[in-house]
Coordinates of C-alpha atoms and ligand atoms in Angstrom, one line a residue:
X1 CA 30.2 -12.4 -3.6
X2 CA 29.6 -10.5 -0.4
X3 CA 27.6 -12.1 2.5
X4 CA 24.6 -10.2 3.1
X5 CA 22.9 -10.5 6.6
X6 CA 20.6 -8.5 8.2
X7 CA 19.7 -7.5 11.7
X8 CA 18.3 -10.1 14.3
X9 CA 15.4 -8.5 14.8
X10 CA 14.6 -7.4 11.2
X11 CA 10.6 -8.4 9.9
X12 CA 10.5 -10.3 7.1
X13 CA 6.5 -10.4 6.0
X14 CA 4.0 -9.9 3.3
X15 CA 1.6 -8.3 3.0
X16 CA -2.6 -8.2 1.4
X17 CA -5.7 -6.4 1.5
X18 CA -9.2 -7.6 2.1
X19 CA -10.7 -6.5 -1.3
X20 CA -7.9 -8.1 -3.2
X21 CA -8.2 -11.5 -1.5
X22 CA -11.2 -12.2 0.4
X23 CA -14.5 -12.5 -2.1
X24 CA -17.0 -13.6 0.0
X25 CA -18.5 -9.9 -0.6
X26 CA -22.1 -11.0 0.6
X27 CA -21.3 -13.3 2.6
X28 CA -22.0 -12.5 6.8
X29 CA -23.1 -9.3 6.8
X30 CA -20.8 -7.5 4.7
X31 CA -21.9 -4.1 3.4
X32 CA -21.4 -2.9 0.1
X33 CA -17.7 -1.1 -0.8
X34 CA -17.1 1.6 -3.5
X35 CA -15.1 -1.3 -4.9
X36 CA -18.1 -3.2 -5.7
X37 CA -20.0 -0.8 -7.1
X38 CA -17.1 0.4 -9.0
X39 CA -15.8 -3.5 -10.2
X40 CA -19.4 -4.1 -11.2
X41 CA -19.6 -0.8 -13.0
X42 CA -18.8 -1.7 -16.6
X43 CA -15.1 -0.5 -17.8
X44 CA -13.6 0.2 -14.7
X45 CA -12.3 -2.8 -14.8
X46 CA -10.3 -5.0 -17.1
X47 CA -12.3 -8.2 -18.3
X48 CA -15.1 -6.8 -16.1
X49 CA -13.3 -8.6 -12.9
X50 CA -14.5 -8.2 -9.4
X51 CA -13.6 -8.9 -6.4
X52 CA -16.6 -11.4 -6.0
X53 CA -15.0 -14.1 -5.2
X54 CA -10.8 -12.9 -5.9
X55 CA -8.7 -15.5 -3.8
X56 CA -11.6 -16.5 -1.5
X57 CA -9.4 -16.0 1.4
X58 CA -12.5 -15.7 3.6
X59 CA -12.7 -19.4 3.4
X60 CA -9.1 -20.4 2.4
X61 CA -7.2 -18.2 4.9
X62 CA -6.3 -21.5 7.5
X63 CA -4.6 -22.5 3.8
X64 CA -2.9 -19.0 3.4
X65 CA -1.7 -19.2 6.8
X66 CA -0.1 -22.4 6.2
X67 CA 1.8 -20.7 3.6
X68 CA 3.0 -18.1 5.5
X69 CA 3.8 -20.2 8.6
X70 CA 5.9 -22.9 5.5
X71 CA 7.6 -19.5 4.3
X72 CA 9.1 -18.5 7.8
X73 CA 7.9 -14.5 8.2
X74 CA 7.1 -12.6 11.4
X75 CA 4.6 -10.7 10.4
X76 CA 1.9 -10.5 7.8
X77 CA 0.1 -7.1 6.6
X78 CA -3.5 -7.5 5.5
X79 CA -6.4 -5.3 5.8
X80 CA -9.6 -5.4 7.7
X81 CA -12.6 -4.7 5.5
X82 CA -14.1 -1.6 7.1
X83 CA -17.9 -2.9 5.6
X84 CA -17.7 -5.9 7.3
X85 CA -17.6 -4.1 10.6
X86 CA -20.0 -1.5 9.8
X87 CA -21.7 -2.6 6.8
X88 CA -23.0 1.6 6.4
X89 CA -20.1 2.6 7.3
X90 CA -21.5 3.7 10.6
X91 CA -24.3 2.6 13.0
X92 CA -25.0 -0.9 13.4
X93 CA -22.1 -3.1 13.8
X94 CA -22.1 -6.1 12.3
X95 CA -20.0 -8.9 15.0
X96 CA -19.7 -11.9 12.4
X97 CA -17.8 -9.3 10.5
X98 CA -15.2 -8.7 13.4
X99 CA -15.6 -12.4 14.0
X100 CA -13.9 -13.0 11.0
X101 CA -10.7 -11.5 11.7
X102 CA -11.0 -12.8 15.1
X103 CA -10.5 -16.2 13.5
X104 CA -7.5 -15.1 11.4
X105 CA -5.9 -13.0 14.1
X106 CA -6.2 -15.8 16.4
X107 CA -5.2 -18.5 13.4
X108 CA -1.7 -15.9 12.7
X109 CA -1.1 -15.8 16.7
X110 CA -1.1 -19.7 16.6
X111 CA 1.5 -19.9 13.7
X112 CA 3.8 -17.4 15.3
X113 CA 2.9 -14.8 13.1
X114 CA 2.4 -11.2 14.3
X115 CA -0.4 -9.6 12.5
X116 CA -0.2 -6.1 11.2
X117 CA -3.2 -4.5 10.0
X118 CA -4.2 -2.1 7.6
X119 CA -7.8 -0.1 8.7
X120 CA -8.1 1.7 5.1
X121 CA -6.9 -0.2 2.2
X122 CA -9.6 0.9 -0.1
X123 CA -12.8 -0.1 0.6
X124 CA -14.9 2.8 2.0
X125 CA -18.3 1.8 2.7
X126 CA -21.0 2.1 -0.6
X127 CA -23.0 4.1 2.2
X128 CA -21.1 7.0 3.3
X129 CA -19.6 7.6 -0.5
X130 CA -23.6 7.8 -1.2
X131 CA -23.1 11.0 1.5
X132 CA -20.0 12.2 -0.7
X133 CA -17.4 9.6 0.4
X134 CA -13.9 11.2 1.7
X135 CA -15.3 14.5 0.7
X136 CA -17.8 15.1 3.5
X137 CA -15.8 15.7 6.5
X138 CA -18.4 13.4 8.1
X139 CA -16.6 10.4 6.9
X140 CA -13.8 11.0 9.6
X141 CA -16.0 10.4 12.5
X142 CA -17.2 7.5 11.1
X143 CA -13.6 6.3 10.3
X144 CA -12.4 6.7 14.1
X145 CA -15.6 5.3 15.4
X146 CA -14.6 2.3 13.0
X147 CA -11.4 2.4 14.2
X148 CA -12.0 2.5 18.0
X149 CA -14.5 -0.8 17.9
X150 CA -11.1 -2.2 15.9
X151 CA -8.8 -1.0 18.5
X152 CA -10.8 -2.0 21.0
X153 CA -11.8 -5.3 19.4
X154 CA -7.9 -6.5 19.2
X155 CA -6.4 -4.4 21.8
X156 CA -3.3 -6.9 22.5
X157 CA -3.7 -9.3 19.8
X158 CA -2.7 -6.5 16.9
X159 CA 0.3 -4.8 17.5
X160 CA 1.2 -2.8 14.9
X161 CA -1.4 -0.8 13.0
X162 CA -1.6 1.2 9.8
X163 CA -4.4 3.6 9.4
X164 CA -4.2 4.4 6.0
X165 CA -2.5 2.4 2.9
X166 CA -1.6 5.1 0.4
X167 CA -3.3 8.4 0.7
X168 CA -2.1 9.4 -2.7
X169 CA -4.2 6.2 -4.3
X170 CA -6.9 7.1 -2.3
X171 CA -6.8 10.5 -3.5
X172 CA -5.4 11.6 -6.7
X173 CA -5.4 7.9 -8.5
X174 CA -8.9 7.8 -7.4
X175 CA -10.7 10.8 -7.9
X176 CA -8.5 13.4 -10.0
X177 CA -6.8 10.6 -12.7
X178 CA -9.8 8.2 -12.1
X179 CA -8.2 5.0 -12.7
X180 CA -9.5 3.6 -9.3
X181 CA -12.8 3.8 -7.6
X182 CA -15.2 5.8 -7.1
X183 CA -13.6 7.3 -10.7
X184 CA -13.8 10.9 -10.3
X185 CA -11.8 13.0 -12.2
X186 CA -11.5 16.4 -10.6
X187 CA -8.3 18.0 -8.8
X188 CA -10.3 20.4 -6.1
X189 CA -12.1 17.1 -5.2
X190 CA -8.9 14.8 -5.0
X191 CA -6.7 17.6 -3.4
X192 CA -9.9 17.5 -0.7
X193 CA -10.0 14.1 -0.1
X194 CA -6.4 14.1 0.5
X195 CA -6.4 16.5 3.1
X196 CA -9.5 14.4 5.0
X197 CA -8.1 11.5 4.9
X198 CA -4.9 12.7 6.8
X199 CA -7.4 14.4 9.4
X200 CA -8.8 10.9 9.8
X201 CA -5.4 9.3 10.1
X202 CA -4.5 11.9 12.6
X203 CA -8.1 11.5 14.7
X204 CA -8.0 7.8 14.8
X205 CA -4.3 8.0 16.0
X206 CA -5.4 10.3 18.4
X207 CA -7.9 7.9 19.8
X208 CA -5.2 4.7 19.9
X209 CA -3.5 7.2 22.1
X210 CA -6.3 8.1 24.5
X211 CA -7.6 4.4 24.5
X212 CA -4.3 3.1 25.6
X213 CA -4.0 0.5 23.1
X214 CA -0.9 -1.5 23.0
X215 CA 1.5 -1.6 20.5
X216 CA 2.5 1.0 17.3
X217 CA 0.4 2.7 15.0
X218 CA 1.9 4.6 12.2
X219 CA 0.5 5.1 8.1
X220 CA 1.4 4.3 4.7
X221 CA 2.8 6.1 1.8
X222 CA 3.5 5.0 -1.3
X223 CA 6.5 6.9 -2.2
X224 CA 8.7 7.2 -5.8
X225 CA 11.6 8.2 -6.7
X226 CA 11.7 11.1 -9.4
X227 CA 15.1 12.8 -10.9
X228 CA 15.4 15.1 -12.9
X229 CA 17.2 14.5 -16.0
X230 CA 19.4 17.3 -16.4
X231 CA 20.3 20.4 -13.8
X232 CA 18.9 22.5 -15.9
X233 CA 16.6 24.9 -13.4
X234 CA 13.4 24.2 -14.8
X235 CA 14.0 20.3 -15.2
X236 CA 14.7 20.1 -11.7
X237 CA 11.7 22.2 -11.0
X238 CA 9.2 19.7 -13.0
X239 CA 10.7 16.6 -11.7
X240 CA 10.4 18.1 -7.8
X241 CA 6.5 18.8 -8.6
X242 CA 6.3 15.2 -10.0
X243 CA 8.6 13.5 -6.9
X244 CA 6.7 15.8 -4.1
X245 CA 3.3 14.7 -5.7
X246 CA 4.0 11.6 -4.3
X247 CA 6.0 12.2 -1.6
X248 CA 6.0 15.7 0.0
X249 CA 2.1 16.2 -0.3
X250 CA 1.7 13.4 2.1
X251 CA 5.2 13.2 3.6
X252 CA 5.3 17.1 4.8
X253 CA 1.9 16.9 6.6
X254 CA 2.4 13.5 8.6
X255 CA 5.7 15.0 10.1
X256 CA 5.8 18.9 10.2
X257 CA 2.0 19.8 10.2
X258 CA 2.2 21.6 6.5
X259 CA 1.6 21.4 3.0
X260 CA 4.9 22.4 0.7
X261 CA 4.2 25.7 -0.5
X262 CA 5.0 25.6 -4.0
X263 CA 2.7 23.0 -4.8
X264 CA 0.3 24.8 -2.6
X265 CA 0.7 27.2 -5.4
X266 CA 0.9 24.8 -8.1
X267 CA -2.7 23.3 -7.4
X268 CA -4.0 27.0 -7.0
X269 CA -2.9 28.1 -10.5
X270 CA -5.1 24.8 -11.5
X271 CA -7.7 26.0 -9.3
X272 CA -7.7 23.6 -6.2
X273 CA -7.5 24.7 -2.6
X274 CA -7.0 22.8 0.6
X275 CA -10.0 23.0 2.6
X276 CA -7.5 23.2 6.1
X277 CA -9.9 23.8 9.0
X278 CA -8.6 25.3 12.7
X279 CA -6.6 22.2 14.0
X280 CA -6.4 20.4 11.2
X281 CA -2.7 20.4 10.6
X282 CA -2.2 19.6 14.2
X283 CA -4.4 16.9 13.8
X284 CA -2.6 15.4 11.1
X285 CA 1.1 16.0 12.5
X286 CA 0.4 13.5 15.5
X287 CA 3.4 11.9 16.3
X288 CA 3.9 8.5 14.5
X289 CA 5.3 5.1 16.1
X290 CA 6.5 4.5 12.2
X291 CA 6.1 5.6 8.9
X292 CA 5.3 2.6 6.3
X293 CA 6.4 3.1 2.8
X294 CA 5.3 1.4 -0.5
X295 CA 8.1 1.4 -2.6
X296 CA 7.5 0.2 -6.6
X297 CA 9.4 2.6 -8.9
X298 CA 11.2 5.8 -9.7
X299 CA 12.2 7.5 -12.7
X300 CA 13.6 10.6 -14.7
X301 CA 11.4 13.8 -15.6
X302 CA 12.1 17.0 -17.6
X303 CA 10.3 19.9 -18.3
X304 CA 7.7 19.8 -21.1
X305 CA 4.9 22.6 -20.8
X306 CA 1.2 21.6 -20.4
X307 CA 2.9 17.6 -19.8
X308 CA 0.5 16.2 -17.0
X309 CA -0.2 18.2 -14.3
X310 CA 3.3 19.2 -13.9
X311 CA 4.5 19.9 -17.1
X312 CA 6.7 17.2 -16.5
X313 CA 7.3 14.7 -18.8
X314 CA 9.2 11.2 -17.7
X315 CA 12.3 10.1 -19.7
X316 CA 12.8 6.9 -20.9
X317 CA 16.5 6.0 -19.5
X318 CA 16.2 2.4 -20.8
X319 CA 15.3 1.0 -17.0
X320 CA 14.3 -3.0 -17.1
X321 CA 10.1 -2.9 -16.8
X322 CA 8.0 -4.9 -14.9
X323 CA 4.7 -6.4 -16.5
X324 CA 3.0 -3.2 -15.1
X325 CA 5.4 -1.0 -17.4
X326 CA 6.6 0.5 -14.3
X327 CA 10.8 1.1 -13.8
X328 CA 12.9 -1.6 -11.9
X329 CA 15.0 1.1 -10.1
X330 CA 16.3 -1.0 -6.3
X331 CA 18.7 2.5 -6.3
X332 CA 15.8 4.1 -6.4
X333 CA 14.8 2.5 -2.8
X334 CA 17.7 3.4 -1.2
X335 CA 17.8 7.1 -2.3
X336 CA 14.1 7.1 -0.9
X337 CA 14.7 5.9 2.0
X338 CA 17.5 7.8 2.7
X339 CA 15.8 10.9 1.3
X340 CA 13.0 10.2 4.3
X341 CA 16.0 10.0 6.8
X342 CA 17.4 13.0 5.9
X343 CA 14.1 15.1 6.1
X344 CA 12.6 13.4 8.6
X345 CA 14.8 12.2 10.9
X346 CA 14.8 9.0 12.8
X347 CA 11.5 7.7 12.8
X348 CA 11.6 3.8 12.0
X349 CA 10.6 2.4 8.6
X350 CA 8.6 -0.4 7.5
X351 CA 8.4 -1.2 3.8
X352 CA 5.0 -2.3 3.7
X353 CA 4.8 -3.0 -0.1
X354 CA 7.7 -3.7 -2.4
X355 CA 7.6 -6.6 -5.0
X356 CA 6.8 -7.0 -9.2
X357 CA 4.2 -8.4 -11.8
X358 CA 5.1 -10.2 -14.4
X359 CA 3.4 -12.5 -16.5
X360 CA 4.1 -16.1 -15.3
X361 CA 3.1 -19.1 -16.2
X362 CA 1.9 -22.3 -14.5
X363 CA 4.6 -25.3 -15.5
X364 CA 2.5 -28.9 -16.3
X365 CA 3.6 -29.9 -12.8
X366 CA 2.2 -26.9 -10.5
X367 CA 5.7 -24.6 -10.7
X368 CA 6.4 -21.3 -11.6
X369 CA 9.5 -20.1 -12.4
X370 CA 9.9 -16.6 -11.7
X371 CA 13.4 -15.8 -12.2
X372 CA 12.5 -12.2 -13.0
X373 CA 10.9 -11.9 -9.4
X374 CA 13.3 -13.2 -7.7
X375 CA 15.9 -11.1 -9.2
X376 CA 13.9 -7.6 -8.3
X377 CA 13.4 -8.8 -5.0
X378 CA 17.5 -10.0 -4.5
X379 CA 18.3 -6.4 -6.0
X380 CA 16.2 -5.0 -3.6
X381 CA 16.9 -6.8 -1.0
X382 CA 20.8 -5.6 -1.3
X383 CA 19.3 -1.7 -1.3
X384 CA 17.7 -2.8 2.1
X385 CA 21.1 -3.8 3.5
X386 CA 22.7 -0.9 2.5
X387 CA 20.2 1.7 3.9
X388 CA 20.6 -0.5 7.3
X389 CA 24.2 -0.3 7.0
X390 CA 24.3 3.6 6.4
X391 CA 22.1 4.3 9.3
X392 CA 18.5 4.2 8.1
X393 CA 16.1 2.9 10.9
X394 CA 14.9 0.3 8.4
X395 CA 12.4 -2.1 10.8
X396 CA 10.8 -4.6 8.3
X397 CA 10.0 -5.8 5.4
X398 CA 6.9 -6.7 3.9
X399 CA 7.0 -8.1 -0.4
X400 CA 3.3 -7.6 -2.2
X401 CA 2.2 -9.7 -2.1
X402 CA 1.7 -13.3 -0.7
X403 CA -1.1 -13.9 -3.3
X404 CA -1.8 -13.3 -7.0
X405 CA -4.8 -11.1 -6.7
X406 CA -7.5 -8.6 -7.6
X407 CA -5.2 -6.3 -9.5
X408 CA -7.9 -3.2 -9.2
X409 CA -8.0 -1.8 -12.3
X410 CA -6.3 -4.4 -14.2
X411 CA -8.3 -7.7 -12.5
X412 CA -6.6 -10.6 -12.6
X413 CA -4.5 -10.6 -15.1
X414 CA -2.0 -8.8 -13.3
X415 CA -0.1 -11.3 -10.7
X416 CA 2.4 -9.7 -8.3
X417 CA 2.3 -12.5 -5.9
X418 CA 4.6 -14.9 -4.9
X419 CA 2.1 -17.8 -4.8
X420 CA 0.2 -18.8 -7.7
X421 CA -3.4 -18.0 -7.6
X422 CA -5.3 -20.5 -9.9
X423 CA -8.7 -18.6 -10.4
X424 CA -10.3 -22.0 -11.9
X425 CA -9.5 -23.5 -8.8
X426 CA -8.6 -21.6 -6.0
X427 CA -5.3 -23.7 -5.5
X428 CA -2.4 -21.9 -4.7
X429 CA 0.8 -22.7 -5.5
X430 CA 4.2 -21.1 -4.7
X431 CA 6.6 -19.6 -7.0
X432 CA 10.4 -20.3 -7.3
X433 CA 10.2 -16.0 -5.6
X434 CA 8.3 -18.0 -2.3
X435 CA 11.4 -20.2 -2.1
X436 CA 13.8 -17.4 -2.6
X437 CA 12.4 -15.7 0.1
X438 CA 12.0 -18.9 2.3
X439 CA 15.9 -19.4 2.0
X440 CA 16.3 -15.5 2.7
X441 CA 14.4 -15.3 5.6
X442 CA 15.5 -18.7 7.0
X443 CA 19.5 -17.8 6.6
X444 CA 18.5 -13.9 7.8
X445 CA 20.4 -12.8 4.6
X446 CA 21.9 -14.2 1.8
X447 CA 24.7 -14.3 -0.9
X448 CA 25.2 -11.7 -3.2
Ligands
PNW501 C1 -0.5 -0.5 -4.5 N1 -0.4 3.5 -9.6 O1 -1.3 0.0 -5.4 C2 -1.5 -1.1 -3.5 O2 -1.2 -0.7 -2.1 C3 -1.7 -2.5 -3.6 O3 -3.0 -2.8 -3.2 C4 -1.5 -2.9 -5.1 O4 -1.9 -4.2 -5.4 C5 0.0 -2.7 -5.4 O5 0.4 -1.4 -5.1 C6 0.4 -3.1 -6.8 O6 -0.2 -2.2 -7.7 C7 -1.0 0.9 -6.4 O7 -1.1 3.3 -10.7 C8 -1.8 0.8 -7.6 O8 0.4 4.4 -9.5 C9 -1.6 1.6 -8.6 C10 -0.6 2.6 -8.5 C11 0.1 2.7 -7.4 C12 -0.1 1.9 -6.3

């Protein structure tokens, strides 16, 4: 048993995102999302879900509040629905939209709650992918301009904004493997969209800076943890292709202003270029208040030729598996974490997404008993301590996610939250994982 306590000032939070929680997608306004189209589209999605209504948040948030406020966090991490504002995507704004989040920025303030905020988790506007989406440079105007009426908008209410929730999804998962909308399935296109969307982050950053807005702004990547499996030279080769197709693709450009060359190389055998225009890199390398990092997995590769995109293939080591098949590897945080130390020196961390899915089940009398999530967020709650204790600036906290929600491609049957969502009824009901955290958060650490 060793006591576990963690800094005064740590955040403890959760964390959403509009399209997984709000429904209410015509409701005051709102313009049309690739996620609609794409949720509507038969087969994206499993069960043909959508985020019609998903936890109707839009109405319910004073109830979701509540549950925050009972469950003792600093900070909560959603996302503001970019079609809301500007229901093309540019043009005519749309104030009911802003007035919204007014109402649960306002309603967070109230509870003691900081809000953090997420400007791109997802749901580009239906209008500008109709003008080729993240692949028409055009869409990065239209992103700061978005972002400046936000800025603007909550100048002193929000204090710490994210401009972008995991480039990679937003690229590659979306438009080279397809899994996640608008479906594409073509390299030079994702590799492209990558590199725009980091131009936008570093533009709208650019413009928090010359607007003077209070507080931090930083971005978010989801980052994993690949090892090779043996030393052998071309083993560790594969599973560095595999590791920096997560990480260094996105990490490399945020902090130093380039792309790692070998995997520059790598896409160019496969026939993908980065578009890189004069200033871009500069652009993109703006300096960062913090860097947020999604953390869900890690695992062990070898080489296997013409395995994925890599020829890389993953080894099965016998890691326990959430209900999303993906490894529980807490080790795996902490050699992250102090793998972005190490390379990129002291710029404070938030972990703005850590947490599991498994497939619980609602007791007779309202409970769920989610030993399982408990357990990976205790295991990973120790890794957190111990990066702290070796030195890595780790700020904050946030588990995904407050809510069982829209799963994207898999719907609803895929719960990560630590409240129930009943779907029949919109009821939510908290986990034995919401206690767990309560008692974590209220004692600032824990046993262990
Ligand atoms: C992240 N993958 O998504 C997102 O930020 C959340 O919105 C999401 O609910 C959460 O993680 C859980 O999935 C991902 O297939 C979705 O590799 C899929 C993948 C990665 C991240």
């Amino acid at each position: 048993m060793a006591n576990i306590q963690f800094p005064q000032d740590f955040v403890w939070g959760t964390a959403t995102a509009s399209y997984q929680i709000e429904g209410a997608y015509q409701e005051d306004g709102r313009g049309l999302s690739i996620w609609d189209t794409f949720s509507h589209t038969p087969g994206n999605v499993f069960n043909g879900d959508t985020g019609d209504v998903a936890c109707d948040s839009y109405h319910r948030y004073e109830e979701d509040i509540a549950l925050l406020k009972r469950l003792g966090v600093k900070a909560y991490r959603f996302s503001i629905a970019w079609p809301r504002i500007y229901p093309q995507g540019t043009g005519e704004l749309n104030e009911k939209g802003l007035d919204y989040y007014r109402r649960v920025v306002d309603a967070l303030l109230a509870a003691g709650i900081e809000p953090c905020v997420t400007l791109y988790h997802w749901d580009l506007p239906q209008a500008l992918q109709d003008k080729g989406g993240w692949a028409n440079r055009d869409a990065i105007a239209a992103f700061t301009n978005y972002a400046e009426t936000v800025f603007k908008a909550f100048d002193g209410k929000i204090k710490q904004w994210i401009t972008f929730n995991e480039t990679w999804c937003v690229s590659f998962l979306s438009n080279y493997i397809g899994a996640h909308a608008p479906g594409n399935r073509d390299l030079q296109l994702a590799v492209t969209i990558a590199h725009n969307c980091m131009v936008a982050h570093g533009e709208a950053v650019k413009k928090f800076r010359a607007l003077g807005i209070q507080g931090e702004i930083g971005t978010t990547h989801n980052l994993y943890w690949f090892e090779p499996y043996t030393t052998k030279p071309e083993d560790v080769a594969a599973a560095r292709r595999n590791r920096a197709y997560n990480n260094e693709w996105f990490m490399e450009p945020t902090f130093k202003g380039t792309y790692p060359p070998f995997m520059v190389d790598w896409f160019r055998a496969k026939g993908a270029e980065v578009p890189i225009e004069p200033g871009d890199m500069e652009t993109i390398a703006q300096p960062i208040d913090f860097i947020g990092v999604n953390f869900y997995s890690g695992g062990f590769g070898r080489y296997k030729k013409d395995e994925g995109l890599f020829d890389c293939e993953e080894v099965q080591v016998g890691f326990d598996k959430t209900f999303m098949d993906w490894n529980v590897y807490p080790d795996g945080l902490y050699k992250v974490l102090s793998w972005v130390k190490e390379e990129y020196g002291d710029v404070p961390i938030y972990i703005t997404e850590n947490g599991a899915c498994y497939d619980d089940e609602l007791t007779a009398d309202n409970r769920v008993h989610d030993a399982r999530r408990a357990d990976y967020y205790k295991k990973h709650f120790i890794q957190c301590h111990r990066l702290i204790e070796s030195g890595v600036p780790l700020k904050g906290y946030f588990a995904w996610s407050l809510l069982d929600n829209f799963e994207w491609a898999e719907g609803y049957r895929k719960r990560f939250g630590i409240v129930y969502t009943n779907y029949e009824t919109l009821e939510r009901h908290p986990k034995d994982s919401y206690y767990f955290i309560q008692q974590v958060i209220k004692d600032n650490g824990f046993e262990a």
